[in-house]
PDB file of C-alpha atoms in Angstrom:
ATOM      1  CA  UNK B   1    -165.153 150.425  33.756  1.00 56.00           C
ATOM      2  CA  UNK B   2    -166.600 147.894  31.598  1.00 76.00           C
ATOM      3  CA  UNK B   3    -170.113 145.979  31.794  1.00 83.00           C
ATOM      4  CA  UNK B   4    -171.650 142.766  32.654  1.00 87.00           C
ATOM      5  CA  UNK B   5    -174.207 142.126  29.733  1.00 90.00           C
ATOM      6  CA  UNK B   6    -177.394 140.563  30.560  1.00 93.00           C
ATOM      7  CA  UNK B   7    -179.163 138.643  27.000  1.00 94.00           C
ATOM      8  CA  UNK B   8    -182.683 137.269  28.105  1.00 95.00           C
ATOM      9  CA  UNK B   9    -183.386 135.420  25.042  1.00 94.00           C
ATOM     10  CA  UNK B  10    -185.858 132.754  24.365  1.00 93.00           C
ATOM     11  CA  UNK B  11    -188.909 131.397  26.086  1.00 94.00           C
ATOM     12  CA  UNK B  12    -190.319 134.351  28.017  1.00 94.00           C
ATOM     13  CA  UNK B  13    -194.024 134.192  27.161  1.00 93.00           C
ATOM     14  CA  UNK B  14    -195.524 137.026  29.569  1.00 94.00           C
ATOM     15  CA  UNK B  15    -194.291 136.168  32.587  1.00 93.00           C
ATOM     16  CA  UNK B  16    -193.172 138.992  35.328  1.00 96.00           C
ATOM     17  CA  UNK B  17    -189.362 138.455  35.350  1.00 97.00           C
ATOM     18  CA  UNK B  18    -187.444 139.720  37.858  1.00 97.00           C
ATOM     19  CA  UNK B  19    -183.379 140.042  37.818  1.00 98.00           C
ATOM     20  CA  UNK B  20    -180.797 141.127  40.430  1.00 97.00           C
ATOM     21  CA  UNK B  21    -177.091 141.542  40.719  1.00 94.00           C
ATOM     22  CA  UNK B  22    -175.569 141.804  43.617  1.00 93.00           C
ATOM     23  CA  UNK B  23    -178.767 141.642  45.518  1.00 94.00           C
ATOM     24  CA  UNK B  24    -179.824 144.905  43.488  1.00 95.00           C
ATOM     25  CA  UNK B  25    -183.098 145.009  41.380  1.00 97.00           C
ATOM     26  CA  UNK B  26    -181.673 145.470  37.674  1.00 96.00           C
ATOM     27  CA  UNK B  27    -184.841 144.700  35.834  1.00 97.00           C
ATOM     28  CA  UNK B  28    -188.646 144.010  37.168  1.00 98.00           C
ATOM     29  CA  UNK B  29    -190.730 143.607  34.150  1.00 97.00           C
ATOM     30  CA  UNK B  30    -194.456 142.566  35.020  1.00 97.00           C
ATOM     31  CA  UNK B  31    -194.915 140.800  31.118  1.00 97.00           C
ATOM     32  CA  UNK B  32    -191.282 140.393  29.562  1.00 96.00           C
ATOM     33  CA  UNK B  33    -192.049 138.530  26.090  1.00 96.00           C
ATOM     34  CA  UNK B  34    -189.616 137.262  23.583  1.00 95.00           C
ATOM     35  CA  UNK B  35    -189.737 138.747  20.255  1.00 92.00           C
ATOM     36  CA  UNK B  36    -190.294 135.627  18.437  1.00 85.00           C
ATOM     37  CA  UNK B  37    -188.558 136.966  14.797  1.00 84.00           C
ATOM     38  CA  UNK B  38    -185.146 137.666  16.714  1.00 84.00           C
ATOM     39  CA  UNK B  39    -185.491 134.991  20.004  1.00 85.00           C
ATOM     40  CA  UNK B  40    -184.799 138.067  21.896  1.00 90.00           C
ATOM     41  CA  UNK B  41    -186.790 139.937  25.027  1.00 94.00           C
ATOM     42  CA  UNK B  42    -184.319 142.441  26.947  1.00 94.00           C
ATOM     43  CA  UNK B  43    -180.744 143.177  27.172  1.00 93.00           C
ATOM     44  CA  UNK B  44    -179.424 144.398  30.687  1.00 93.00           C
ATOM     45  CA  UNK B  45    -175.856 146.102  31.080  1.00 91.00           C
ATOM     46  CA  UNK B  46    -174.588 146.482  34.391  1.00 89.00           C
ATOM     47  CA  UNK B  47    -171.817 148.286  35.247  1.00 87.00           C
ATOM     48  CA  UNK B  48    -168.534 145.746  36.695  1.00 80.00           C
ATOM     49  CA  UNK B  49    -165.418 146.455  37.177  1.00 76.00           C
ATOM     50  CA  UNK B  50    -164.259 142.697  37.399  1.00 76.00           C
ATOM     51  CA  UNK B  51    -164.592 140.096  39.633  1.00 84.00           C
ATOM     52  CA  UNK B  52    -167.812 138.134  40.837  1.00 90.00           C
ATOM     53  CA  UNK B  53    -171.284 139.196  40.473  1.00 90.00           C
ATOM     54  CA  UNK B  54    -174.059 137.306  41.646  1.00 94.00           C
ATOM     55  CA  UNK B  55    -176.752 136.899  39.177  1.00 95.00           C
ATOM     56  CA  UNK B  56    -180.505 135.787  40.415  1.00 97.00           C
ATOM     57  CA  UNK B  57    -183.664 135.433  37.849  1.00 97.00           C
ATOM     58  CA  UNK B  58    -186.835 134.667  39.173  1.00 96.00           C
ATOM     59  CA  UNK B  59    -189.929 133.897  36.470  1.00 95.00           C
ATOM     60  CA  UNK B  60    -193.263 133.582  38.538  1.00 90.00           C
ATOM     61  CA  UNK B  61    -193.969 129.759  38.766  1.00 86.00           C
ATOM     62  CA  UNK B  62    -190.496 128.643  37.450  1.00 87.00           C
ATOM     63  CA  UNK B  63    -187.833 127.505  39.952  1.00 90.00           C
ATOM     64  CA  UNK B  64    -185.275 130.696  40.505  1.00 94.00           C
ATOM     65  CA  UNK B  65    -182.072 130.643  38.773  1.00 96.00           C
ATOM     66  CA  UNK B  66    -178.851 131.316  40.787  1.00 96.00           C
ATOM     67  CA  UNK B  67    -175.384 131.847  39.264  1.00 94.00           C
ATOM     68  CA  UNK B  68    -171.728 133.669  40.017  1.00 93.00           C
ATOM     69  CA  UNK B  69    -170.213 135.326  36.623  1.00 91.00           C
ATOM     70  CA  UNK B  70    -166.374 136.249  36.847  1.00 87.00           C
ATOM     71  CA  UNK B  71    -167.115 139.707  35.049  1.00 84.00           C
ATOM     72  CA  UNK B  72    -163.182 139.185  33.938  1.00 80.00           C
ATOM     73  CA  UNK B  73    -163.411 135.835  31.791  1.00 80.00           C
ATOM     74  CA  UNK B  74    -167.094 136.340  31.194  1.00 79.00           C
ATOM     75  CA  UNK B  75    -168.797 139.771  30.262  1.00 77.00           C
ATOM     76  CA  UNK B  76    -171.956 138.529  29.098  1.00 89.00           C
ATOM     77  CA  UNK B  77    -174.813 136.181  30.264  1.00 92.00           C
ATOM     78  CA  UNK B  78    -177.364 134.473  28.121  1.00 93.00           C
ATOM     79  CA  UNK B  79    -180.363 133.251  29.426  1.00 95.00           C
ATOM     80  CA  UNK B  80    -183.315 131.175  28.548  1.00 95.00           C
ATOM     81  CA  UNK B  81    -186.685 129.731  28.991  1.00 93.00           C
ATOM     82  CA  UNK B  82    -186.392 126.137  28.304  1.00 91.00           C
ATOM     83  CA  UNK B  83    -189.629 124.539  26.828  1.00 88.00           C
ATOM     84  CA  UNK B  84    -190.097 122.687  30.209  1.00 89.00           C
ATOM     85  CA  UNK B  85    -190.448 126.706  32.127  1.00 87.00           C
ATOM     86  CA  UNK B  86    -186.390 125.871  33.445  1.00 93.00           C
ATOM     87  CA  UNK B  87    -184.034 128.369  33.356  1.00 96.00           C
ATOM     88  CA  UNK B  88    -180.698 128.211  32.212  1.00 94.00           C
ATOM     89  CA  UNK B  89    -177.650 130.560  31.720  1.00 93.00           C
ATOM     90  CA  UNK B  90    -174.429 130.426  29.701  1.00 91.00           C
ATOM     91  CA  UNK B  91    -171.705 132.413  30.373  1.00 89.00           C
ATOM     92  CA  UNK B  92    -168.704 133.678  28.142  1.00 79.00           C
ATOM     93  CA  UNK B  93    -168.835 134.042  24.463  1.00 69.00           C
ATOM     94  CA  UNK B  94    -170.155 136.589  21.878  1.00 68.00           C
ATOM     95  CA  UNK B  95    -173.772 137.739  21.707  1.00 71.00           C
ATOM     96  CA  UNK B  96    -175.713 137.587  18.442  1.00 64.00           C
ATOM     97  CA  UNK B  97    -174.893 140.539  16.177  1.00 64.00           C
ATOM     98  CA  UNK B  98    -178.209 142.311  16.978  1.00 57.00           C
ATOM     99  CA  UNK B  99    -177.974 142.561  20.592  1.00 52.00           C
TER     100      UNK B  99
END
């Protein structure tokens, strides 16, 4: 069985984050901060065995983000805190060598 990878990366400044798969709480973190020498805050695995997962972040006081992943073209997720509080998520790809 392989993994979906979850990279929440830049722009979390002490917010409580919240993210689900599957309607399933994988991470509630009441002050998630990025570490501002890598531009890194938390990496998530979650077990898949292919197909779609539904992936849901909420940041208090940021508009939630909602997105399927095909867990078969796309095993990891990276998402971010634009500087305007959005957040965005980009699918497929490596992640950086120290996640």
């Amino acid at each position: 069985m392989g993994a979906l990878k979850i990279a929440l990366e830049a722009g979390f400044d002490g917010q409580h984050v919240v993210v689900s798969v599957d309607g399933e709480v994988a991470l509630d973190e009441p002050a998630l901060r990025t570490r501002l020498q890598t531009g890194y805050a938390r990496l998530l695995e979650i077990p898949a065995s292919g197909g779609t997962r539904s992936l849901e972040v909420s940041v208090d006081g940021v508009r939630r983000l909602s997105k399927d992943v095909d867990t078969e073209s796309a095993g990891a997720v990276r998402v971010n805190r634009a500087p305007d509080g959005r957040l965005t998520a980009v699918t497929g790809g490596d992640l950086p060598g120290y996640l």
